[in-house]
Short mmCIF file of C-alpha atoms and ligand atoms in Angstrom, two decimals:
data_model
loop_
_atom_site.label_atom_id
_atom_site.label_comp_id
_atom_site.label_asym_id
_atom_site.label_seq_id
_atom_site.Cartn_x
_atom_site.Cartn_y
_atom_site.Cartn_z
CA MET A 26 195.97 38.63 109.76
CA LYS A 27 195.64 40.65 107.37
CA LYS A 28 192.22 43.28 107.55
CA ILE A 29 190.71 45.29 105.41
CA THR A 30 191.74 48.20 106.77
CA ASP A 31 195.15 47.78 106.40
CA TYR A 32 195.04 48.26 103.31
CA ASN A 33 194.94 51.22 101.33
CA LEU A 34 191.48 50.95 99.26
CA GLU A 35 191.59 54.52 97.16
CA ASN A 36 191.23 54.73 93.96
CA LYS A 37 191.98 50.53 94.21
CA LYS A 38 189.94 47.70 92.88
CA VAL A 39 188.34 45.74 96.13
CA ILE A 40 186.83 42.24 95.05
CA ILE A 41 184.57 41.50 98.78
CA ARG A 42 183.51 38.33 98.96
CA CYS A 43 180.51 38.40 100.07
CA ASP A 44 177.82 36.57 101.98
CA PHE A 45 174.35 36.58 100.32
CA ASN A 46 173.23 33.32 100.88
CA VAL A 47 169.70 34.94 101.97
CA PRO A 48 166.25 31.96 101.62
CA ILE A 49 164.63 33.17 98.34
CA GLN A 50 160.95 32.47 97.49
CA ASN A 51 159.22 34.05 94.18
CA GLY A 52 162.30 35.60 93.71
CA LYS A 53 161.19 37.60 97.52
CA ILE A 54 164.00 38.24 99.60
CA MET A 55 162.21 35.94 102.99
CA ASP A 56 165.31 37.36 105.51
CA GLU A 57 167.44 40.01 104.63
CA THR A 58 169.70 39.60 108.14
CA ARG A 59 172.98 38.54 106.13
CA ILE A 60 173.24 41.28 103.41
CA LYS A 61 172.32 44.23 106.58
CA GLU A 62 175.49 42.42 108.05
CA SER A 63 177.54 42.73 104.99
CA LEU A 64 177.38 47.04 105.01
CA LYS A 65 179.74 47.64 106.81
CA THR A 66 182.58 46.81 105.28
CA ILE A 67 181.12 48.12 101.94
CA LYS A 68 180.26 51.76 102.79
CA TYR A 69 183.51 51.59 105.10
CA ALA A 70 185.12 50.91 101.44
CA ARG A 71 182.69 52.86 99.18
CA GLU A 72 183.70 55.81 101.70
CA LYS A 73 187.56 55.20 101.33
CA GLY A 74 187.24 55.69 97.51
CA ALA A 75 187.67 52.38 95.94
CA LYS A 76 186.71 50.12 92.84
CA ILE A 77 184.09 48.33 94.40
CA ILE A 78 183.53 44.11 93.00
CA LEU A 79 180.72 42.08 95.62
CA LEU A 80 181.46 38.71 94.51
CA SER A 81 178.28 35.38 96.60
CA HIS A 82 177.01 32.35 95.82
CA MET A 83 173.56 31.36 96.34
CA GLY A 84 171.85 27.91 96.97
CA ARG A 85 174.11 25.73 94.92
CA VAL A 86 173.16 25.30 90.81
CA LYS A 87 172.87 21.61 89.98
CA GLU A 88 170.89 22.51 86.29
CA GLU A 89 169.79 24.72 84.32
CA LYS A 90 166.92 25.55 85.15
CA ASP A 91 168.82 26.67 89.38
CA LYS A 92 169.82 30.13 87.67
CA GLU A 93 166.45 31.49 87.13
CA LYS A 94 165.98 30.79 91.38
CA TYR A 95 169.10 31.59 92.19
CA THR A 96 170.53 34.83 90.70
CA LEU A 97 171.56 37.17 92.83
CA LYS A 98 169.58 40.72 91.04
CA PRO A 99 167.69 40.67 93.71
CA VAL A 100 169.78 41.11 96.38
CA ALA A 101 171.86 44.16 94.14
CA GLU A 102 168.43 45.99 94.32
CA SER A 103 168.18 45.14 97.94
CA LEU A 104 170.96 46.37 98.47
CA SER A 105 170.66 49.78 96.34
CA LYS A 106 168.39 50.36 98.40
CA LYS A 107 169.77 49.97 101.11
CA LEU A 108 173.86 51.92 100.32
CA ARG A 109 171.08 54.59 99.00
CA LYS A 110 173.36 54.14 95.93
CA LYS A 111 172.59 51.58 92.73
CA VAL A 112 174.66 48.86 92.75
CA ILE A 113 175.27 47.49 88.91
CA PHE A 114 174.24 44.47 88.45
CA VAL A 115 176.31 42.36 85.99
CA ASP A 116 174.63 38.53 85.48
CA GLN A 117 176.90 36.95 84.54
CA THR A 118 180.30 35.78 86.05
CA ARG A 119 183.27 36.34 84.01
CA GLY A 120 183.39 37.18 80.14
CA GLU A 121 183.61 40.63 78.20
CA LYS A 122 180.28 41.80 79.71
CA VAL A 123 181.44 41.86 83.60
CA GLU A 124 185.25 42.78 82.25
CA ASN A 125 183.70 46.61 80.54
CA ALA A 126 181.64 46.81 83.68
CA ILE A 127 184.71 46.93 85.32
CA ASN A 128 186.69 49.10 82.91
CA LYS A 129 183.82 51.46 83.48
CA MET A 130 184.10 52.16 87.08
CA LYS A 131 184.58 55.06 89.03
CA PRO A 132 185.48 55.88 92.54
CA LYS A 133 182.49 54.84 94.74
CA ASP A 134 180.62 52.14 92.50
CA VAL A 135 179.86 49.01 93.47
CA ILE A 136 179.08 46.09 90.85
CA LEU A 137 177.41 42.23 92.05
CA LEU A 138 178.58 39.91 89.42
CA GLU A 139 176.18 36.94 89.72
CA ASN A 140 175.98 33.85 91.58
CA THR A 141 179.58 32.50 91.16
CA ARG A 142 177.78 29.38 91.50
CA PHE A 143 176.89 29.29 88.29
CA GLU A 144 180.12 28.17 87.20
CA ASP A 145 179.27 24.89 89.52
CA LEU A 146 177.33 24.05 86.21
CA ASN A 147 180.53 22.96 84.31
CA GLY A 148 181.92 20.95 86.76
CA GLU A 149 182.00 22.52 89.42
CA LEU A 150 184.82 25.00 88.74
CA GLU A 151 183.54 27.76 91.38
CA SER A 152 183.29 24.65 94.36
CA ASN A 153 186.05 22.77 93.51
CA ASN A 154 188.80 25.69 94.03
CA ASP A 155 189.04 24.81 89.84
CA GLU A 156 192.55 26.83 89.82
CA ALA A 157 192.12 29.12 86.33
CA LEU A 158 188.27 30.78 87.71
CA GLY A 159 190.06 32.53 90.65
CA LYS A 160 192.91 33.45 88.86
CA TYR A 161 190.52 34.73 86.53
CA TRP A 162 188.40 36.87 89.49
CA ALA A 163 191.84 37.52 90.92
CA SER A 164 192.47 39.42 87.91
CA LEU A 165 189.36 41.44 87.67
CA GLY A 166 191.33 42.98 91.31
CA ASP A 167 193.75 44.54 92.89
CA ILE A 168 192.47 43.67 96.67
CA PHE A 169 190.56 40.68 97.90
CA ILE A 170 188.05 40.85 101.52
CA ASN A 171 186.63 37.63 102.20
CA ASP A 172 183.44 39.43 104.34
CA ALA A 173 181.85 35.95 104.06
CA PHE A 174 182.10 33.48 106.91
CA GLY A 175 179.11 31.24 105.84
CA THR A 176 181.91 29.73 103.19
CA ILE A 177 185.25 30.04 105.08
CA HIS A 178 185.21 26.96 105.94
CA ARG A 179 185.11 25.96 102.05
CA SER A 180 188.02 25.72 99.76
CA HIS A 181 186.28 27.20 97.06
CA ALA A 182 187.36 29.60 93.58
CA SER A 183 185.90 33.23 95.35
CA ASN A 184 187.63 32.82 98.05
CA VAL A 185 190.69 30.55 98.47
CA GLY A 186 191.18 30.87 94.67
CA ILE A 187 191.39 34.73 94.88
CA ALA A 188 193.17 35.19 97.58
CA THR A 189 196.35 32.46 96.16
CA TYR A 190 196.77 34.89 93.84
CA LEU A 191 195.55 38.66 95.53
CA LYS A 192 196.95 41.05 98.66
CA SER A 193 193.53 39.97 101.01
CA GLY A 194 192.78 40.90 104.27
CA ILE A 195 189.44 40.54 105.87
CA GLY A 196 185.67 42.11 106.18
CA PHE A 197 184.08 43.66 109.55
CA LEU A 198 181.59 40.67 109.84
CA VAL A 199 184.67 38.17 109.69
CA GLU A 200 186.01 39.61 111.93
CA LYS A 201 183.33 40.52 114.51
CA GLU A 202 182.37 36.68 113.63
CA LEU A 203 185.62 35.31 114.99
CA LYS A 204 186.00 37.41 117.87
CA GLU A 205 182.68 36.38 119.12
CA LEU A 206 183.09 33.28 117.90
CA GLU A 207 186.56 32.84 120.12
CA LYS A 208 184.16 32.96 123.36
CA LEU A 209 183.61 29.52 123.06
CA ASN A 210 186.91 28.35 122.96
CA ASN A 211 187.44 29.00 126.74
CA PRO A 212 183.91 28.37 127.71
CA LYS A 213 182.82 30.17 131.17
CA ARG A 214 181.89 26.75 132.81
CA PRO A 215 178.74 25.36 132.53
CA TYR A 216 179.11 25.11 128.84
CA THR A 217 175.75 23.71 127.30
CA ILE A 218 175.48 23.08 123.19
CA VAL A 219 172.92 22.94 121.54
CA LEU A 220 172.13 20.70 118.37
CA GLY A 221 168.98 20.82 116.49
CA GLY A 222 168.08 20.94 112.93
CA ALA A 223 167.32 18.58 109.96
CA LYS A 224 171.87 18.39 108.07
CA ILE A 225 172.19 15.45 109.34
CA SER A 226 175.00 14.44 107.73
CA ASP A 227 176.59 16.81 107.78
CA LYS A 228 176.70 18.40 111.41
CA ILE A 229 176.45 14.38 113.51
CA GLY A 230 180.27 13.84 112.99
CA LEU A 231 180.60 16.74 114.87
CA VAL A 232 178.62 15.15 117.57
CA ASN A 233 181.96 13.38 118.89
CA VAL A 234 183.74 16.32 119.76
CA LEU A 235 180.90 18.90 120.75
CA ALA A 236 180.30 16.32 123.65
CA GLU A 237 183.89 16.36 124.54
CA LYS A 238 184.07 20.53 124.31
CA ALA A 239 180.49 20.34 126.23
CA ASP A 240 179.50 19.91 129.56
CA TYR A 241 175.76 19.21 128.40
CA LEU A 242 175.22 18.51 125.12
CA LEU A 243 171.71 18.10 124.26
CA ILE A 244 169.73 17.87 120.79
CA GLY A 245 166.79 18.46 119.44
CA GLY A 246 165.50 18.90 115.89
CA GLY A 247 165.80 15.90 113.14
CA MET A 248 169.27 15.45 115.08
CA ALA A 249 167.34 13.64 117.59
CA PHE A 250 165.97 10.50 115.21
CA THR A 251 168.97 8.78 114.13
CA PHE A 252 170.15 9.00 118.57
CA LEU A 253 166.76 7.73 119.72
CA LYS A 254 166.78 5.73 116.83
CA SER A 255 169.65 4.12 117.31
CA ALA A 256 168.35 3.41 121.29
CA GLY A 257 165.91 1.46 120.13
CA PHE A 258 162.79 3.54 119.55
CA ASN A 259 160.55 3.74 116.49
CA ILE A 260 160.35 6.98 115.48
CA GLY A 261 158.05 6.58 112.48
CA MET A 262 158.98 8.56 109.64
CA SER A 263 160.91 11.27 111.46
CA VAL A 264 163.94 12.08 109.63
CA LEU A 265 166.36 9.02 110.09
CA ASP A 266 170.53 8.95 108.76
CA LYS A 267 170.79 5.55 108.30
CA ASP A 268 174.45 5.42 107.93
CA SER A 269 175.15 7.03 111.01
CA LEU A 270 172.78 4.96 113.91
CA GLU A 271 175.91 3.41 115.05
CA PHE A 272 178.29 5.93 115.56
CA CYS A 273 175.41 7.22 117.07
CA ALA A 274 174.33 4.03 119.42
CA GLU A 275 178.85 4.78 120.57
CA MET A 276 177.96 7.98 120.59
CA LEU A 277 175.82 8.30 122.94
CA LYS A 278 177.07 4.58 125.19
CA LYS A 279 180.71 7.19 125.74
CA TYR A 280 179.59 10.23 126.90
CA GLU A 281 175.96 8.70 128.21
CA ASP A 282 176.19 11.85 131.06
CA LYS A 283 176.92 14.63 128.47
CA ILE A 284 174.10 13.94 125.52
CA ILE A 285 170.93 14.15 126.28
CA LEU A 286 167.89 13.18 124.16
CA PRO A 287 164.37 14.55 123.88
CA ILE A 288 161.99 12.43 126.62
CA ASP A 289 158.87 13.64 124.76
CA ILE A 290 158.13 14.51 120.64
CA ILE A 291 154.87 15.95 119.09
CA VAL A 292 154.43 14.44 116.12
CA SER A 293 152.33 14.80 112.61
CA LYS A 294 150.54 12.25 110.24
CA ASP A 295 149.59 15.31 107.48
CA MET A 296 151.76 17.95 109.21
CA LYS A 297 147.60 19.94 109.92
CA THR A 298 147.19 17.62 113.69
CA LYS A 299 150.14 17.74 115.94
CA THR A 300 150.00 15.19 118.60
CA GLU A 301 152.34 14.66 122.19
CA ARG A 302 153.83 11.26 122.46
CA PHE A 303 156.61 10.23 124.62
CA ILE A 304 159.75 8.70 122.38
CA ASN A 305 158.55 5.41 123.57
CA GLU A 306 154.89 5.74 121.95
CA ILE A 307 155.44 7.15 118.06
CA GLU A 308 153.30 4.67 115.67
CA GLU A 309 154.91 3.83 112.23
CA ASP A 310 152.80 6.67 110.54
CA GLU A 311 153.92 9.14 112.27
CA THR A 312 156.17 11.59 112.01
CA GLY A 313 158.70 13.66 114.73
CA LEU A 314 158.30 16.75 113.30
CA ASP A 315 159.11 18.90 117.41
CA ILE A 316 160.25 18.68 120.71
CA GLY A 317 157.99 17.88 123.20
CA PRO A 318 157.23 19.96 126.26
CA LYS A 319 158.92 17.35 128.57
CA THR A 320 161.98 17.74 127.03
CA VAL A 321 161.64 21.37 126.94
CA LYS A 322 161.40 21.36 130.34
CA LEU A 323 163.82 18.79 130.85
CA PHE A 324 166.67 21.00 128.17
CA LYS A 325 165.36 23.93 130.99
CA GLN A 326 167.04 22.75 133.59
CA TYR A 327 170.82 22.05 131.61
CA LEU A 328 170.44 25.54 130.32
CA GLU A 329 169.53 27.59 133.65
CA SER A 330 172.47 26.27 135.51
CA SER A 331 174.72 26.98 132.08
CA LYS A 332 177.28 29.59 131.14
CA THR A 333 177.46 29.15 127.91
CA ILE A 334 175.90 28.35 125.66
CA PHE A 335 175.92 27.81 122.04
CA LEU A 336 172.34 27.10 119.91
CA ASN A 337 173.03 25.31 116.26
CA GLY A 338 169.63 24.42 114.23
CA PRO A 339 166.02 24.56 115.28
CA LEU A 340 164.29 21.90 117.54
CA GLY A 341 161.37 21.40 115.25
CA TYR A 342 159.76 22.23 111.69
CA PHE A 343 159.87 25.54 112.55
CA GLU A 344 158.35 27.54 109.55
CA ASN A 345 155.48 25.01 109.71
CA GLU A 346 153.55 27.17 113.12
CA ASN A 347 152.30 24.21 114.68
CA PHE A 348 156.16 22.97 115.39
CA GLN A 349 157.00 25.76 116.35
CA ASN A 350 156.72 25.77 120.23
CA GLY A 351 160.16 23.78 121.35
CA THR A 352 162.47 25.90 118.78
CA LYS A 353 160.48 29.32 120.56
CA GLN A 354 160.41 27.98 124.46
CA ILE A 355 164.37 27.53 123.95
CA CYS A 356 164.79 30.50 122.34
CA GLN A 357 162.91 31.83 125.26
CA ILE A 358 165.15 29.71 128.09
CA ILE A 359 168.35 30.69 126.17
CA SER A 360 166.79 34.32 126.33
CA GLU A 361 166.54 34.61 129.67
CA ASN A 362 170.61 33.46 131.30
CA LYS A 363 172.52 36.29 132.02
CA GLY A 364 176.02 34.77 130.87
CA ILE A 365 177.37 33.39 126.57
CA LYS A 366 174.68 33.21 123.51
CA ILE A 367 175.27 32.17 120.61
CA VAL A 368 173.53 30.69 117.99
CA GLY A 369 175.28 29.64 115.00
CA GLY A 370 173.20 28.53 111.61
CA GLY A 371 172.10 30.14 109.07
CA ASP A 372 168.03 28.69 109.25
CA THR A 373 168.49 28.98 112.78
CA ALA A 374 169.74 32.80 112.83
CA SER A 375 166.03 32.98 110.62
CA ALA A 376 164.25 30.99 113.29
CA VAL A 377 165.78 33.05 116.47
CA THR A 378 164.81 36.77 114.09
CA SER A 379 161.44 35.52 113.39
CA LEU A 380 160.61 34.15 116.15
CA GLY A 381 162.06 38.00 118.28
CA TYR A 382 164.87 37.07 119.82
CA ALA A 383 167.83 38.11 118.50
CA LYS A 384 168.59 41.63 120.15
CA LYS A 385 168.54 38.73 123.23
CA MET A 386 171.49 37.00 122.25
CA THR A 387 175.35 37.33 122.76
CA HIS A 388 176.02 36.90 118.84
CA ILE A 389 174.34 35.84 115.51
CA SER A 390 176.79 33.80 113.49
CA THR A 391 175.38 34.14 110.17
CA GLY A 392 177.98 30.89 109.33
CA GLY A 393 176.11 27.14 110.28
CA GLY A 394 179.04 24.66 109.33
CA ALA A 395 181.23 27.96 109.75
CA SER A 396 180.36 28.13 113.35
CA LEU A 397 180.80 24.32 114.04
CA LYS A 398 184.16 23.96 112.26
CA PHE A 399 185.54 27.10 114.36
CA ILE A 400 184.60 25.41 117.40
CA GLU A 401 185.89 22.08 116.38
CA GLY A 402 189.36 23.97 116.10
CA LYS A 403 190.10 22.74 112.62
CA PRO A 404 192.45 25.34 110.74
CA LEU A 405 189.30 27.52 108.45
CA LYS A 406 190.17 26.81 104.63
CA ALA A 407 189.86 30.53 103.32
CA LEU A 408 192.04 32.32 106.24
CA GLU A 409 194.72 30.30 105.77
CA ILE A 410 195.13 31.56 102.31
CA ILE A 411 194.39 34.68 104.32
CA LYS A 412 198.03 34.99 106.59
CA TRP A 413 199.81 33.25 103.98
CA LYS A 414 202.47 35.32 103.06
CA ILE A 415 203.57 34.20 100.08
CA LYS A 416 201.30 34.83 96.33
CA LYS A 417 201.31 32.58 92.90
CA VAL A 418 201.33 35.31 90.17
CA PHE A 419 199.33 35.31 87.41
P1 LIG B 9 171.23 25.36 110.32
O1 LIG B 9 170.88 26.44 108.89
O2 LIG B 9 170.71 26.23 111.14
O3 LIG B 9 172.71 24.88 110.54
P2 LIG B 9 169.22 22.31 108.90
O4 LIG B 9 170.36 23.18 108.13
O5 LIG B 9 170.87 21.56 110.16
O6 LIG B 9 169.87 23.79 110.43
O7 LIG B 9 168.65 22.55 109.25
C1 LIG B 9 167.18 23.98 109.45
C2 LIG B 9 166.44 22.94 109.39
O8 LIG B 9 165.31 21.57 109.93
C3 LIG B 9 164.64 23.77 109.40
O9 LIG B 9 164.32 23.87 107.57
C4 LIG B 9 163.64 23.03 110.27
O10 LIG B 9 162.75 23.11 109.43
C5 LIG B 9 164.36 22.09 110.22
N1 LIG B 9 164.53 20.29 110.80
C6 LIG B 9 163.71 21.07 112.73
N2 LIG B 9 163.19 19.39 113.08
C7 LIG B 9 162.99 18.98 111.65
C8 LIG B 9 162.46 18.10 112.29
N3 LIG B 9 161.71 17.02 113.32
N4 LIG B 9 161.82 17.14 111.10
C9 LIG B 9 162.28 16.98 110.03
N5 LIG B 9 162.76 19.44 109.58
C10 LIG B 9 163.20 19.68 111.48
MG1 LIG B 10 170.77 25.09 107.04
#
């Protein structure tokens, strides 16, 4: 597969698809990890004298008012500081303003266009890989570099679409991600996967594959409750994916020696007070928000003896201090392990970083869904298109 280093970038208009999908609150970036991770490729392209056009998505843009929340303007400001070079922000995704700004570019200039998902407002053009949109964006550059691992498993206009029409390659971040995640393809055993988080319907379907690949699958976070309910426990008000109950019951039966569920839960009625409950003691008006200390001990037994560990999804509602102990303890246990320790998922990466464990991990993937797809062994759509030798013409 072609890489950025395979191309002569001098004086070329290089479109780099980055992953600037950072958490934002009131216009303030809460975690800059993804911006920092993108710097290597951007700096390299500048050193080589390219004219750099950056594209990225942020959040999900469903209505007009989402535009204010998900503008990439704060990203341009952060990037300017980090690159010590003014990044020109164009508040459009196409049109004259975009084209004029690009025409004026000199080598080493950097332009960031507005959130690609603003194009989702009229017919989800970006997310459905609208052909005309991909073609248009491709027409703005000479070479396309995909360095956005978070969306590498998806077929969007800003990744697959552009790569269909331009000479393409991967950036340093995507290259690093693939190299590190490759360690999970032939893992040293025992291999333990810890699955948590709240994107239940997105991830639950993978339990089958994950249980097949791993020796142990420890399930915590919001993910655990659909399994607990399917096993007959009362989960009160905890998050549930009703449609997956039957599937969970089937998984528990099929992988009874591999899937390990929590035995105690921290519950709350008001998010302020917390109570420890065995899983058979949860009451109707209680919400499960973290794994309990006995579950931490149970999970520890599996994690300590593992030679490879993959963590995807926080084990509780860690954004609230009351419910971060489980995630913290599990991070501590994983960090003490001497084997391969890989973390995947946007929120998981934030949790691991904010709790101070980032440096202790072998690798923190910037892609949640993408890292899971990689482990699943499914083709990553935006990579497949780069591998293709034949491109469509304009
Ligand atoms: P990632 O981004 O790492 O793939 P997800 O998006 O699936 O992870 O889930 C992250 C979210 O899951 C966090 O915001 C966290 O607060 C939430 N979460 C974890 N456990 C629970 C729980 N028991 N109840 C509700 N939310 C939870
Ligand atoms: Mg998430």
